[in-house]
Every structure is written in structure tokens, then in C-alpha cells.
Amino acid sequence: MEITKPYLLFLGDAPDQLAAKTASGVVDWRRDWCVGQMRMEGCGADVGLEDLDVAGAVAAGAKTFVIGVVNAGGMLPDHWVDVIVEALDSGMDVASGLHMRLGDIPRVAEAAKANGRSLFDVRHSSERFATGKGARRPGKRILTVGTDCSVGKKYAALALEAEMQARGLDAEFRATGQTGVLIAGRGVAIDAVVADFIAGAAEWLTPAAAEDHWDVVEGQGSLFHPSFAGVTLGLLHGSQPDAFVVCHEPTRTNMRGVATPLPSIAQVIEATVSAGRLTNPDIRCVGIAINSSALSEDEARAVIDKAAADHGLPATDPVRFGAGPIVDRLIAEFG
Amino acid sequence: MEITKPYLLFLGDAPDQLAAKTASGVVDWRRDWCVGQMRMEGCGADVGLEDLDVAGAVAAGAKTFVIGVVNAGGMLPDHWVDVIVEALDSGMDVASGLHMRLGDIPRVAEAAKANGRSLFDVRHSSERFATGKGARRPGKRILTVGTDCSVGKKYAALALEAEMQARGLDAEFRATGQTGVLIAGRGVAIDAVVADFIAGAAEWLTPAAAEDHWDVVEGQGSLFHPSFAGVTLGLLHGSQPDAFVVCHEPTRTNMRGVATPLPSIAQVIEATVSAGRLTNPDIRCVGIAINSSALSEDEARAVIDKAAADHGLPATDPVRFGAGPIVDRLIAEFG
């Protein structure tokens, strides 16, 4: 499955900017893949692209109509169906990160079939995975892990990919969540895989490669999150990373959505090394990514400097200040 | 979902005894629920029950036709369909632990509908789970964990349940795999749950209960198995056990199906306490269950005595010698 580029980003009638964070993610990292945005009446989001309708997007070369908005319950509202059918009738594929499958909407399924177009439900992989094997594979892998969910693991991985590529490394972002899959054009929403196949899906996502190739793997959840740690562990075992980066949001006190307190960065490093050794005995931490979006620049620099000093590791906010210090360490350790 | 008792155990044309291990498990632990076995021509398995046909089983009171045989690939062979339809037409429900869903076989689905009977695909829960919450719940829980897959975690849990009930404790086996679900009549095959919901499914399975109630939870996989550790961790977090028992097969050298070496019992204790503290800070190991089926009785006693001495914990083969020593410790620690 590879989603065809370029995209028209459909924002529907998203009530606010947060509801369009899927589209924002694509624009932040793959601006060149986007010909424009499409908004319906009442839309409160704007991702800064030219407003186009379906005909205008097709004229601009758009190949895939991307539903870039999340919705309560992951349902696709009935009043979006007309424009989705119009996109299919106009020759575009459709991609969605909603829970509901596009193919479960009869008019959408029929229009896709009639026009020979593809429907990409990025939350639901059509791939059949094997169980994990745990055997070492050639190629190198770096994984972002977190003190919590939603602390910036995806953005850290994308910033690492960009900086590694800028240094001439052969690096490729590997998406493990629905927004990541839209940003990469492929990947697997690993939390939607059947539990037996988490590690196997991660192995499929990061296959054997040239020795100097780096897969930059988007992390999920946290080993310390009581809802999702199983996903995190399976991804760690399956991706068998040589290196990992701990992502942390310094103003957070509780794990997202639950009453569990946040672990320390040191606890995350220790637990990740301890569990990761099972499939890669040489696993090591190469840096700390601080998500400083809630801090002033001075506060951010202070938190980053303290994290670096406390742990003897390069630290940065890779989105705000670039991933340079971490990539310096990666090159120093792995060449 | 509660499977109606008693059962007719269908062995089909299972080539050997191993292929009928689902049925064997039911007979070993729930002999009273079984009115007989049904075997087709060429069947090489025998679980020691009276041979009955569908009519004979119905006359003996059977309510559910249980497919007690596993098959390469988990498929249901075409030549079993006639007898399944006959069972439905005769008023029995049908339960299966195969990967393939009963309802995906048109003749079976139609016969179930026409007769108003239920189809139980015990690998596929129809329950919709929430994500795990991680909050402490009243009631007590004991979990079996393992140095590997297939080391006797289910049988250890069932032996613990039997011994705890014999001592007058309010104890109930909680099934997490397909054979366990048939033995319990309910439960959830937790490795078949979508990854996001592993911990949530475990919380659903072991809900809030009276303070002196014990859920005896069937473990899955191993924290040290590179294919399945994510399932193990989610089950550990979701079931938030007060106590756990480490199950070990002393002749095994490699993790099942992979090249990874077996961890030590001490490593499993340490990793289980470390990870389990997230949802139960008081988690502790209360014993070691040695699966000594490959050893003579003298060898078994020697291995058990050494494990007890090495770890300062009660050890036994709970199936061969009973779970007494572990339950002694449980009562001493928890009253």
C-alpha cells in the first residue's frame, strides 16, 4: 500500500484547528505533497493551503483526497459522502484515518469500484502479518520512545529523518500511526493490529536493509502507560532499534488519560534498554527530545540544558531547535 | 458470552492426540461438563469419553458442540460442515477455537439462524473493549507468568483455582486463550484483541470484586518472548495482579518458535515485578510452577527443590504434585 501523491487535504467542517491535526501534520512535514485544502461551510480549521474544490484540485494534479480531520468516535458524517463520491468520480483515490472504514459506506464503495479507484483506511492495514521472529536483521534502526503518549514522538522522528538526510545519511521515516502513515504515504497503524502480531508488524515495517540504512521509527505509547504499554513493547521488540531517543513533555504530570504519574526520563531509558536488549543487545539511548511547545524559549533552553546534564546525553527540542545534537551523537557512535 | 454446558467434544479426524489438545484440556479440568466425544473416520485422537453421535449427545443432554481439535492454519475443513449443521439442526450451539469464524461458513451461519442457535468463536471476542484505565480495583488477582510460551501457565492457573477452592477461598479461573475460554465457558482470547485494547480487555476480564475474591488469571506468552511480549505486558498491566507465579519448563533451552535463549526464573521475577508495579505497587511473586512432564519423579523433585532453594519461594509441579505449597504461601501472605 502506497498512497498516491499529491494530496488534496479535506478539512470538512472541522470545528477547530485541533480537529484538523492530521492535515496539519501532513502540511508540517510534506508540504510539497499537498496541492491545497478543501473546507466545507462552518469549517473552523485552516492549514494554510490554497482553498480548492474537487475540480480545482484535480486540475492542480491531486491524486488522493485525504480526509485530514478527526471526528468524535471516528465516524464519517453523512454530509461528507457527496464530496467523497465526487472526488472518486473525478479520478482521485481517497485516504482516511478515521476508525470507520471507507469501504463500509455503500456509496463510497460503489463509486470506488465504478471508477477503479483505491480507498486507503490507514488505521486498518490490509497486510497480513506474521508473528515476530526476533532474529537480527541487517540495517540500522532508531526509535522514538516517550515518557507518555502524545509527547512528540512522531515529530521527533520526522525531525530526525530530516536532519539525518541533510547530513547525507540514508534515513527513512517509518510510520506507526494513522497521521504518520499519511505523512509517509505508507506504514502501519500498529495499535490497530491484532495483539499477536504487534512485533511481527514492526518487523515487516523495518525489514532487512543495507548496513548503513537507517529506519527512523515513529514510537507509540509508553512502556509506562497502563493502557498502551503492550503496543510500545511489541514495537520495541519488533523494530529491534540500535538507538533510541526519549521524548518528554516537561509540563505534563500525569500519563495522558489516566491517573498514573509520569515516569522519569531515567526510568524510561532504563526500561527501554532492559526490554530492548531482548532483540538488540547493543541498544542504547542517543538523546532526549524535549517537547517545549508550552514553554518560552528561555524556559525551553533551561529544561533542555538540565536534561542533557542530568543524563549525559544530547538534548534538544528537535522541532523548535532542530535535531542536530542528537544526530551528532548518532554519527559519532555509528559513523 | 457464556457457553452453555454440557459439551459434546468433537475431535473430527484429528491425526493424533496433540491435535486434540483443546478437547484434552476441557476433559482434564471440566470432565463433568462433557457428555462424550465424537470422532470421524480416521481420527487418531481419543480423550477417553464415550463415543457419541449427534443424536446420542442430544439424548445425553449436550447443549454445545465443541470443536476440540486444532488444524493447520486454523481452517475448518469442508467435510466437517455436515455434522456441524446436524448439531445446529438438533438444537445444539457450536463453539470453536479455530481462527476461521463459524459465521463465515454460509451453511453454518444459515443453520444457526434457522434454528436460533449461538455460534461461539472463542478466538474472536464480540465484546467491545475500552482502553485500559490503570486504576486500582477491589478484589485480589493472581497471574501465572512464564519463562516462555507453552510452559503450563493455563494448567498452573487451573491447579491453583482447584487448590484455592479446596481451601475454601473464593477463587475463579479467568481464561485468556481459546482453550481456557472453553474450559471456563467464558473469557477472552487476549492475543486476538486489537493491540490498543490488550490492557482494557484484561481489566474487563478481572473486574472489581469483593476484597477476598481471587481471580486466577491465565497468563499468556512471556515478557521475554520476542513475538508476544506485548500481549504479556498488556495482560500484566490490565490484570494488576497482587501475586504471580512463574511457570517454567526446565528442559527447554530456546524460546518457543524463535532462536532467543530462555530467561532465568530470576529474570522473569524481576521483570514482572518491575513492570507490574505500574498498576499494582504491591505485586509479588508467591511461587514457582515447574512443568516437569519431561522428567522422572526423582528428577522433578530435585528440580523443584532447587528452584525453591534458589529463589526462597515455594515451588511445585502444580499438576503433578498439586498447588499446595503455593497456596500455603498465598494464604500466609494475604490471609
GROMACS .gro file of N, CA and C in nm, chain B residues 7-8 58 103 197 208 221 274 282 327:
model
   30
  342TYR      N    1  -2.108  -3.019   2.720
  342TYR     CA    2  -2.049  -3.018   2.586
  342TYR      C    3  -2.048  -3.158   2.524
  343LEU      N    4  -2.057  -3.162   2.391
  343LEU     CA    5  -2.009  -3.276   2.314
  343LEU      C    6  -1.876  -3.233   2.252
  393VAL      N    7  -2.732  -3.540   2.202
  393VAL     CA    8  -2.852  -3.464   2.239
  393VAL      C    9  -2.934  -3.542   2.342
  438GLY      N   10  -1.929  -1.826   1.163
  438GLY     CA   11  -2.030  -1.749   1.090
  438GLY      C   12  -1.987  -1.713   0.949
  532PHE      N   13  -0.620  -0.245   2.286
  532PHE     CA   14  -0.717  -0.282   2.389
  532PHE      C   15  -0.672  -0.401   2.473
  543ALA      N   16  -1.370  -0.527   3.919
  543ALA     CA   17  -1.380  -0.503   4.063
  543ALA      C   18  -1.460  -0.615   4.128
  556GLY      N   19   0.203  -1.592   2.682
  556GLY     CA   20   0.335  -1.554   2.630
  556GLY      C   21   0.438  -1.543   2.740
  609SER      N   22   0.900  -0.540   3.819
  609SER     CA   23   0.933  -0.406   3.769
  609SER      C   24   0.820  -0.349   3.683
  617ASP      N   25   0.219  -0.328   4.497
  617ASP     CA   26   0.248  -0.436   4.593
  617ASP      C   27   0.265  -0.573   4.528
  662VAL      N   28  -0.027  -2.224   4.744
  662VAL     CA   29  -0.148  -2.173   4.811
  662VAL      C   30  -0.119  -2.150   4.960
   0.00000   0.00000   0.00000
